[in-house]
Short mmCIF file of C-alpha atoms and ligand atoms in Angstrom, two decimals:
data_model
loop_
_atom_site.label_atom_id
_atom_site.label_comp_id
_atom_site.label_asym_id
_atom_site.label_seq_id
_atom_site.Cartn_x
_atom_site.Cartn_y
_atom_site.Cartn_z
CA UNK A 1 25.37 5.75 3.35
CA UNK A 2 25.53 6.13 -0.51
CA UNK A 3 22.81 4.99 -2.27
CA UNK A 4 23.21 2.66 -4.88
CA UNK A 5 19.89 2.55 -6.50
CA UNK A 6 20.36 4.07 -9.97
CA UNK A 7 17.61 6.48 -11.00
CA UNK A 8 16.04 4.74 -13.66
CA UNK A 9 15.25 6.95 -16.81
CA UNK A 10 13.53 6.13 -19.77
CA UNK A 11 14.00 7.46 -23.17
CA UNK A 12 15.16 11.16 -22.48
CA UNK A 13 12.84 11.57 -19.49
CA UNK A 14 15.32 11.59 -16.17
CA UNK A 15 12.62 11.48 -12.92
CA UNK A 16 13.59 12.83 -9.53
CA UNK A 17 14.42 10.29 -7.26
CA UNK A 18 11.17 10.07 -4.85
CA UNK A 19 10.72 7.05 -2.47
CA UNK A 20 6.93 5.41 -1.93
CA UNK A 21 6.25 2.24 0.04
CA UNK A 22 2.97 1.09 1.75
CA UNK A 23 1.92 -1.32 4.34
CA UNK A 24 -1.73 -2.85 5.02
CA UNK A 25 -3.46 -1.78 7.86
CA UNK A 26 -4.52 -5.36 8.01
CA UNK A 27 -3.60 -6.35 11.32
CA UNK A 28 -0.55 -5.29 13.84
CA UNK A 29 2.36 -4.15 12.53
CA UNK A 30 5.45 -7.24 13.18
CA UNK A 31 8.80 -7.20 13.33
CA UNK A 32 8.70 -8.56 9.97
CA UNK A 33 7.14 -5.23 8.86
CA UNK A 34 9.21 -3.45 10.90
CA UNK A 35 12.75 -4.91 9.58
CA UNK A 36 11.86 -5.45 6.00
CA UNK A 37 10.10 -2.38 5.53
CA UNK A 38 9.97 0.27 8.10
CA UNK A 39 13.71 0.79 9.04
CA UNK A 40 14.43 1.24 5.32
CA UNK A 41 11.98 3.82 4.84
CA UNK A 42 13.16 5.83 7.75
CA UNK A 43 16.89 5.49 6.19
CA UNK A 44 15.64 7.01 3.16
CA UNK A 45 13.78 9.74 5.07
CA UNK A 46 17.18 10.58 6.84
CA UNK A 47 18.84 10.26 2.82
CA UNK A 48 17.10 13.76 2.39
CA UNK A 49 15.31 11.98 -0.74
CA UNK A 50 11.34 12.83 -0.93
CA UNK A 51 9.54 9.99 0.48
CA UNK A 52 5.76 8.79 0.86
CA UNK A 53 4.65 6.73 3.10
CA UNK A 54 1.12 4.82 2.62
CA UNK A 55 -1.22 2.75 4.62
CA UNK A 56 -3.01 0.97 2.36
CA UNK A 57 -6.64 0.81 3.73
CA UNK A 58 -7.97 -0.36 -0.32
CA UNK A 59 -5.69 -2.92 -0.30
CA UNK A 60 -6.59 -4.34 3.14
CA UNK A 61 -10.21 -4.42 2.19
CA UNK A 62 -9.31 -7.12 -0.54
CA UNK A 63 -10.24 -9.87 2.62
CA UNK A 64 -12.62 -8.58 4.66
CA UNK A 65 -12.04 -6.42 7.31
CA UNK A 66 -14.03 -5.03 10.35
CA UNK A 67 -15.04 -1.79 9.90
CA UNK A 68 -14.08 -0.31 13.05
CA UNK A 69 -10.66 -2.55 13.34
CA UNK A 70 -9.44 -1.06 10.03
CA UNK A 71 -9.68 2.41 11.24
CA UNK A 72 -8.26 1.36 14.72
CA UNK A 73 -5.59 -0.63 12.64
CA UNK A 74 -5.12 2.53 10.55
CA UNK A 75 -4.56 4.29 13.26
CA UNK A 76 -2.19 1.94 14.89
CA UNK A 77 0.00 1.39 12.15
CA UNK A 78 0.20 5.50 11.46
CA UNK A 79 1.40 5.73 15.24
CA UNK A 80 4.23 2.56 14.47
CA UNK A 81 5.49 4.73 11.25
CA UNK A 82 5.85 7.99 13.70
CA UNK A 83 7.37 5.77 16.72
CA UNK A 84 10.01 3.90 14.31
CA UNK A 85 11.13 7.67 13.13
CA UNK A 86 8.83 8.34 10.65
CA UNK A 87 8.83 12.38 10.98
CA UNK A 88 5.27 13.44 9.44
CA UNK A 89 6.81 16.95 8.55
CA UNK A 90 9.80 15.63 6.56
CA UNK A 91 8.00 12.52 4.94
CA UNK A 92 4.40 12.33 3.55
CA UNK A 93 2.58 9.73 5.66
CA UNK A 94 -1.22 9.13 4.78
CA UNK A 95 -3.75 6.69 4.20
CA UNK A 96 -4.92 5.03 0.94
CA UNK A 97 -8.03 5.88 0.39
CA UNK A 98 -7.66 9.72 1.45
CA UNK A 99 -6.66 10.55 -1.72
CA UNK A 100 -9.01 9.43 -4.72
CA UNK A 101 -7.03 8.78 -7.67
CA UNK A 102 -4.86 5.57 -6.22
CA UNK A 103 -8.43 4.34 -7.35
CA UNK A 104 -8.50 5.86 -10.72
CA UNK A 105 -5.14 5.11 -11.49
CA UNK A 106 -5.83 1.46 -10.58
CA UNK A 107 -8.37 1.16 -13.18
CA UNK A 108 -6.53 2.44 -15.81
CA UNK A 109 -3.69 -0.10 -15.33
CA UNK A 110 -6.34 -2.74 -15.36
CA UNK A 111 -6.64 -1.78 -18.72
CA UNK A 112 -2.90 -2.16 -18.86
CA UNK A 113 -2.05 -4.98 -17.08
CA UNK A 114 -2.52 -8.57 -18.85
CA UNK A 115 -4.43 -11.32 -17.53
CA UNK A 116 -1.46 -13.84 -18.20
CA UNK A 117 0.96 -11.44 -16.05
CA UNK A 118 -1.43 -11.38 -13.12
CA UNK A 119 -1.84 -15.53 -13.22
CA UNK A 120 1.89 -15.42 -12.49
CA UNK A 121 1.13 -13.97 -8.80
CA UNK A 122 2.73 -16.10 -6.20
CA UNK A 123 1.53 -13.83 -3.41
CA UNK A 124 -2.31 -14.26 -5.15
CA UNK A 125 -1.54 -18.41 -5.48
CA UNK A 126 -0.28 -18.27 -1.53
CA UNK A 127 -3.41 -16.16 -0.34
CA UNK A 128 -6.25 -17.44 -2.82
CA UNK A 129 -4.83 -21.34 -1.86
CA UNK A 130 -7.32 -24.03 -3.16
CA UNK A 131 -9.84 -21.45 -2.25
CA UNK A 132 -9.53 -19.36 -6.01
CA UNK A 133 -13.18 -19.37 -7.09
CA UNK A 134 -14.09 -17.64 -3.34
CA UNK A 135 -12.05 -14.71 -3.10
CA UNK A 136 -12.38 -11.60 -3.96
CA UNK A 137 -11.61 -9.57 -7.26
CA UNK A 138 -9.55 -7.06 -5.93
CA UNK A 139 -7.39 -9.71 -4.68
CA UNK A 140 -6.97 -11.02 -8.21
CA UNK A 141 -5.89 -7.10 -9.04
CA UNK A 142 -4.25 -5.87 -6.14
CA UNK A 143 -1.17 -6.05 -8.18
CA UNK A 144 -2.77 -3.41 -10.65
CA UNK A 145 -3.68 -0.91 -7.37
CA UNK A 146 0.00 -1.48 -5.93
CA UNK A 147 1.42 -0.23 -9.78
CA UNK A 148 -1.26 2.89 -9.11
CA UNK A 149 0.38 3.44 -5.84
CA UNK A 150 3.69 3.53 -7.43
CA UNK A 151 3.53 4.99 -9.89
CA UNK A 152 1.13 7.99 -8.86
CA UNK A 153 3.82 9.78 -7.72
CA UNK A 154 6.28 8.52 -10.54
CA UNK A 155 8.59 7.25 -7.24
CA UNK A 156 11.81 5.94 -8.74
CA UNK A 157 12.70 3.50 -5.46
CA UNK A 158 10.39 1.60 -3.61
CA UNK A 159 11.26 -0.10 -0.28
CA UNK A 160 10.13 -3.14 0.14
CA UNK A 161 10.65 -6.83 1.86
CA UNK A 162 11.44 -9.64 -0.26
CA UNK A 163 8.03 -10.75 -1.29
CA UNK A 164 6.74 -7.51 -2.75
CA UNK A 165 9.65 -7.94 -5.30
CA UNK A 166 7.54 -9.68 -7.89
CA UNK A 167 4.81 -6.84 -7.39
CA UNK A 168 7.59 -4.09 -8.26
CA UNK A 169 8.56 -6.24 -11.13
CA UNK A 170 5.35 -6.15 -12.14
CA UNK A 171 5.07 -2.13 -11.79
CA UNK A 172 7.66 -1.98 -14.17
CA UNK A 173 5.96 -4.32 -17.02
CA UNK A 174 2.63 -1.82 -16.22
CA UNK A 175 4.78 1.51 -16.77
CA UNK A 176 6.95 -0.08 -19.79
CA UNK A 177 3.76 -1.11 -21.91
CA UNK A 178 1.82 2.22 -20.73
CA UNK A 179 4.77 4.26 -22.42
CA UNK A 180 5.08 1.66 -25.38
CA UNK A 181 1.39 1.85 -26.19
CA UNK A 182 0.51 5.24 -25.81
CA UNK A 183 4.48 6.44 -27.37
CA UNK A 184 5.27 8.19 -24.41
CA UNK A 185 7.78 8.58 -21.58
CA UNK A 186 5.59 9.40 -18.98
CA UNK A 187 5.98 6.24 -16.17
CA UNK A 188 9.55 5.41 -14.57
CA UNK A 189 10.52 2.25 -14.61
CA UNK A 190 10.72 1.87 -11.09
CA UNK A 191 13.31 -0.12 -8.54
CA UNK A 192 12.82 -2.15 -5.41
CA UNK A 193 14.99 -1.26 -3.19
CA UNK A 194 15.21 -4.77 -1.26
CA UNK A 195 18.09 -4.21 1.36
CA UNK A 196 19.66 -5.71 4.54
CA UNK A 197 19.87 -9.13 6.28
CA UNK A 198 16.30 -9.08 7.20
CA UNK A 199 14.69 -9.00 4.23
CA UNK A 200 12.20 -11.99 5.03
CA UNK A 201 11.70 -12.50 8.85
CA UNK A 202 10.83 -16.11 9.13
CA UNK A 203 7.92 -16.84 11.69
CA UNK A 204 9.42 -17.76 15.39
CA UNK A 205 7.37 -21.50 14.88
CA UNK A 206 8.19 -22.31 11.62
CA UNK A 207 10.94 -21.68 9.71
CA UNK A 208 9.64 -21.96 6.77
CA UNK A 209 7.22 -19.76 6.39
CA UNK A 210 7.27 -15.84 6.76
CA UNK A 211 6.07 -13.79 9.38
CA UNK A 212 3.26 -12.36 9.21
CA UNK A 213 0.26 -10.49 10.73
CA UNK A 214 -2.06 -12.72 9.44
CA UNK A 215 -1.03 -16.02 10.86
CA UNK A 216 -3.27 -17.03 13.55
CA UNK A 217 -0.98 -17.82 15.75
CA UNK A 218 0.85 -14.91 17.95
CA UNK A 219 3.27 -16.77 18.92
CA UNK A 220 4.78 -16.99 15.71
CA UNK A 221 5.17 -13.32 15.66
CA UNK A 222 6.46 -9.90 17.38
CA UNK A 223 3.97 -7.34 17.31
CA UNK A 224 5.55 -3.73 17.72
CA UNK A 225 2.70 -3.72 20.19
CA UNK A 226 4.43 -6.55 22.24
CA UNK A 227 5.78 -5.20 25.92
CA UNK A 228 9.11 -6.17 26.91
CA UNK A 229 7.89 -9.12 28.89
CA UNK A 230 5.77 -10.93 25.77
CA UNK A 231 9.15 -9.98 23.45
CA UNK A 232 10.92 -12.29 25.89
CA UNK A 233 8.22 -14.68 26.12
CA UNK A 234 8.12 -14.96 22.86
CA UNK A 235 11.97 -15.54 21.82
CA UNK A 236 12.37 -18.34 24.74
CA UNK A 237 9.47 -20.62 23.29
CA UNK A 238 10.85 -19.72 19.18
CA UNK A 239 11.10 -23.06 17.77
CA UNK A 240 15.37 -23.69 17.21
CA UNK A 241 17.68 -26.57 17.24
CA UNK A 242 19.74 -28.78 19.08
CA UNK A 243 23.29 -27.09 17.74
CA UNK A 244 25.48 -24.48 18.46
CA UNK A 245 26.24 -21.88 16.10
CA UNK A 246 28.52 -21.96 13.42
CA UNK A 247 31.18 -19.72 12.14
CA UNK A 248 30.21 -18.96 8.73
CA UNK A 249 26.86 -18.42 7.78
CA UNK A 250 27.11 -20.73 4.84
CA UNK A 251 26.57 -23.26 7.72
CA UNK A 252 23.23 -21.90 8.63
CA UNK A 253 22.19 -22.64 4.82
CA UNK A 254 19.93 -26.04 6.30
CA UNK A 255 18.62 -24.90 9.76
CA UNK A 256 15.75 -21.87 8.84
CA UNK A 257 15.28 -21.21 12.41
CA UNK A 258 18.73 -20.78 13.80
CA UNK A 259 19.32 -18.70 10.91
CA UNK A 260 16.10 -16.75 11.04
CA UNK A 261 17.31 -15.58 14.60
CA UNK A 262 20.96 -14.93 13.87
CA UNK A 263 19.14 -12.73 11.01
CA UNK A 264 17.08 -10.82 12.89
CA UNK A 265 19.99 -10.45 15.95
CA UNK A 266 22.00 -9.06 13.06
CA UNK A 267 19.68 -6.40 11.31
CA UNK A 268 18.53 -5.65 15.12
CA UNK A 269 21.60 -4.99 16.12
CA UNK A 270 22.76 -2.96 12.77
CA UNK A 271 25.39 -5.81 12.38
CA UNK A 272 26.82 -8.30 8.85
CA UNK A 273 25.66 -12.03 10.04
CA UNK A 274 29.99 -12.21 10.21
CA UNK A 275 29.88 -10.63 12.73
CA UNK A 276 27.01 -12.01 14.89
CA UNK A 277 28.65 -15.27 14.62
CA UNK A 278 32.09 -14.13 15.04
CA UNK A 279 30.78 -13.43 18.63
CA UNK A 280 28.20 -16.42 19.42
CA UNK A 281 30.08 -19.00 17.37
CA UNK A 282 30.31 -22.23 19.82
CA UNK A 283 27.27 -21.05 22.03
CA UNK A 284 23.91 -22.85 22.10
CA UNK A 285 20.48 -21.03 21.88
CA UNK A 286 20.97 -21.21 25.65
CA UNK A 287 23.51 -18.58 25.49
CA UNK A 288 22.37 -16.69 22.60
CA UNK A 289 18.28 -16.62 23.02
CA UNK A 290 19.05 -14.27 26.34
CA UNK A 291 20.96 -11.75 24.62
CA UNK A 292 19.11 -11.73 21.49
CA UNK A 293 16.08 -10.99 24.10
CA UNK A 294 17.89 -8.38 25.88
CA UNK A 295 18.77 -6.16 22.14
CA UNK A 296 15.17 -7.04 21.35
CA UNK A 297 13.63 -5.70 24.50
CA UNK A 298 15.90 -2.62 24.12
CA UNK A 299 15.47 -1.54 20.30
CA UNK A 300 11.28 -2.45 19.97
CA UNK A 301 10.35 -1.90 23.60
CA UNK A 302 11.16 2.15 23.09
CA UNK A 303 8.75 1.68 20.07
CA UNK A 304 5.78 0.44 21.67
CA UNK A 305 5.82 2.90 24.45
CA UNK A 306 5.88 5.55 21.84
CA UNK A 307 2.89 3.79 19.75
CA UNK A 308 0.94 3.75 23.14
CA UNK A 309 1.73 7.70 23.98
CA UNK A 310 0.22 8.22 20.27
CA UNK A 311 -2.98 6.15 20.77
CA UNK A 312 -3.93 8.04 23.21
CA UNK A 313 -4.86 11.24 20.81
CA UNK A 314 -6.76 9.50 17.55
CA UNK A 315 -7.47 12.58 17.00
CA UNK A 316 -4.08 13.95 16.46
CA UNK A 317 -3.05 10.92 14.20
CA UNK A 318 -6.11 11.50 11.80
CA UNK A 319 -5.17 15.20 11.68
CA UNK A 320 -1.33 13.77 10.88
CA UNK A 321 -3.24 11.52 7.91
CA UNK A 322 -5.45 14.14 6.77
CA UNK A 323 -2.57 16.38 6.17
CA UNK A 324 -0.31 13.75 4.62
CA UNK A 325 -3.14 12.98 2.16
CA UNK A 326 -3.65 16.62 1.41
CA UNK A 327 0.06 16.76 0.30
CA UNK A 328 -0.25 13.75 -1.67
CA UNK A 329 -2.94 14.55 -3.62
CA UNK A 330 -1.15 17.90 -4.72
CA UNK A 331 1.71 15.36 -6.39
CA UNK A 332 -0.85 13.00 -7.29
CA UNK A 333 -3.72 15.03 -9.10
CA UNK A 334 -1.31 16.55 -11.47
CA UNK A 335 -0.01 12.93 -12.88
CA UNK A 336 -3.64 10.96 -13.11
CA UNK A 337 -4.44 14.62 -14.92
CA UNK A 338 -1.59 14.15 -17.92
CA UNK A 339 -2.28 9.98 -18.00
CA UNK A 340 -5.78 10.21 -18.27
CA UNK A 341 -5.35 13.04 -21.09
CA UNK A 342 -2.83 10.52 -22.74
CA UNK A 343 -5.69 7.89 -22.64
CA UNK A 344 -7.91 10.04 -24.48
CA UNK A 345 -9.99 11.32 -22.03
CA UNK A 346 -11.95 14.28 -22.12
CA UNK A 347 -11.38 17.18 -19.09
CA UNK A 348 -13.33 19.65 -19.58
CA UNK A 349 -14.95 20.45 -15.92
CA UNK A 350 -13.44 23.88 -14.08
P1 AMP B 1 2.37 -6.19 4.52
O1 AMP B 1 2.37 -6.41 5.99
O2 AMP B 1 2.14 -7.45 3.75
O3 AMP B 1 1.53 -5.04 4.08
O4 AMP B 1 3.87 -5.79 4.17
C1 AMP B 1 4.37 -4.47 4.31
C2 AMP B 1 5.85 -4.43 4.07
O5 AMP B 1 6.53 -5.22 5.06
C3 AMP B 1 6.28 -4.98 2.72
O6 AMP B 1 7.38 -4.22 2.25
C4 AMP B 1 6.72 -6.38 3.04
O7 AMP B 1 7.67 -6.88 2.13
C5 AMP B 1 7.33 -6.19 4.42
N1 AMP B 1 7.24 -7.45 5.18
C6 AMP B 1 6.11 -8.05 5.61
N2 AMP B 1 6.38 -9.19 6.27
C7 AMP B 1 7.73 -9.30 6.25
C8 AMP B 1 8.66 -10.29 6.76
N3 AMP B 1 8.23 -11.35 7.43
N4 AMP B 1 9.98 -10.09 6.55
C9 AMP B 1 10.42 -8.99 5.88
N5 AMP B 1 9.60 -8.04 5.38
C10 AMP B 1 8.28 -8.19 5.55
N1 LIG B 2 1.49 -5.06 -1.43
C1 LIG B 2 2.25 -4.58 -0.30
C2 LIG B 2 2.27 -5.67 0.78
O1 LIG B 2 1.38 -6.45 0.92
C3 LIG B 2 1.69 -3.32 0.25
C4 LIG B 2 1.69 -2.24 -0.77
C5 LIG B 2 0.62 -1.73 -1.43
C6 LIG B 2 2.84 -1.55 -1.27
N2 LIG B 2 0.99 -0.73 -2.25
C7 LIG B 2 2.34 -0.60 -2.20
C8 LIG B 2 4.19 -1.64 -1.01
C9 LIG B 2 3.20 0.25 -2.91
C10 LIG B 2 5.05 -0.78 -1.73
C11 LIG B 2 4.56 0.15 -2.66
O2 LIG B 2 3.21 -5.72 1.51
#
């Protein structure tokens, strides 16, 4: 596949293209994760561009999390990355808070970032709700920490589903006024790399809102943990309606579930929507729920077998993260070193 992300440059600088994308470790990992996110960062992987890979344990913190479920979460989600094709020895894979100066980084773009830019939020507005004055800081700056992540390893392309869009734009607005106010080129301005038909996985209840780990109901979700039996479970009971499917996708433009399926059918089966309908066209959910269970069963069910063989060494998978972190931090420590020099900071310790 060619790539057609430009490598953004600023001034005279030109930065190697490097890929970085993170998930939290917040719950399960969903098919929503695993179509918007995780397939595209094993495409780069097999690209032969450098790419990092992040669970992002100080992000998930920003709500509350049990102790010992974040680690088994951590843990979970490390063995989804490895199961979906994530190879640990070709890509850098580690957790968050392995490697020290995400956090450093993050404060220094607080000290970048404007209060006015981080009002704009939609992801805070969705999360904080009516409920503002009771959540927690860090959810106010997450933004900030996400920039840090970024742009930590100056990564040029950053894989992402379509609600982290907003964050990347705001990555870019943190690395332009960083080089604008200190006169330097030192920050890429850095693209999302937004891709496919599956870019926002609606949940299977409704429509209208996205899936995600966080909804209470599992229903409205496929967890990559789900066996091939829940999967089907699942699909049947997804809220559709009453039609049969259209010809052109244009048609689909009013009914969010029908079209949330056909979507995920599509980037499941590595098809264009065309071409899903140009088969189903005519044919109720009766006809179509069956076989969209059947390529569901056999592209996820594969995964969760592999995320169970995993589980069962913890061991192993911290030794994977500890090593991943290790290799970050050599990429990492070098680049906090030079911005906090261009901040004015003293470093003096050997
Ligand atoms: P999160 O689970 O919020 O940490 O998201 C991790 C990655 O998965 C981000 O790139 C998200 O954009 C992507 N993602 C999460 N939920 C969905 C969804 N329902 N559809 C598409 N992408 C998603
Ligand atoms: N904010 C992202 C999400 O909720 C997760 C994330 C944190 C991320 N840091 C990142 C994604 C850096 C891409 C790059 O989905």
């Amino acid at each position: 596949m060619t790539d057609a992300v430009q490598t953004p440059h600023v001034g005279q600088t030109r930065f190697t293209p490097r890929v970085f994308s993170g998930i939290q470790p917040s719950g399960g990992l969903t098919l929503g994760n695993y179509l918007g996110a995780l397939k595209r960062f094993v495409q780069k992987q097999d690209e032969g561009i450098e790419t990092i890979y992040c669970l992002v344990d100080l992000h998930a913190i920003t709500t509350w999390q049990d102790p010992e479920k974040l680690r088994q979460q951590t843990r979970e989600a490390a063995a989804g990355f490895i199961a979906a094709g994530i190879d640990p020895t070709r890509s850098i894979l580690f957790n968050q808070s392995q490697v020290s100066a995400h956090a450093e980084l993050g404060w220094v773009f607080n000290c970048v970032a404007r209060l006015g830019w981080m009002n704009r939020m939609t992801q805070f507005k969705d999360k904080a709700g009516k409920n503002a004055e009771n959540v927690s800081l860090g959810l106010y700056a997450y933004p900030s920490l996400m920039a840090a992540d970024i742009l930590l390893y100056h990564a040029t392309q950053v894989p992402v589903g379509e609600d982290q869009k907003q964050h990347v734009e705001l990555t870019r607005d943190i690395a332009a006024k960083f080089n604008h106010d200190y006169k330097v080129d030192f920050f890429p301005l850095t693209e999302p790399v937004i891709q496919g038909v599956a870019t926002r996985v609606m949940s299977l209840r409704d429509g209208s809102k996205k899936m995600s780990k966080s909804d209470p109901s599992d229903q409205s979700r496929i967890n990559l943990t789900d066996d091939a039996d829940t999967i089907a479970a699942k699909f049947r009971k997804a809220k559709t309606d009453a039609g049969v499917l259209p010809d052109l996708p244009e048609a689909l433009a009013d009914r969010p579930e029908a079209r949330n399926l056909v979507n995920i059918y599509a980037a499941l089966a590595d098809q264009s929507v065309e071409e899903v309908l140009a088969e189903y066209a005519g044919r109720g959910f009766g006809a179509f729920k069956p076989a969209l269970v059947d390529l569901a069963v056999a592209k996820l069910a594969p995964i969760s077998t592999e995320m169970k063989r995993l589980m069962d060494d913890p061991a192993e998978i911290d030794r994977i993260l500890g090593d991943g972190a290790n290799r970050a931090d050599a990429i990492a420590q070098p680049i906090l070193a030079k911005t906090l020099e261009i901040v004015g900071m003293i470093r003096s310790r050997r």
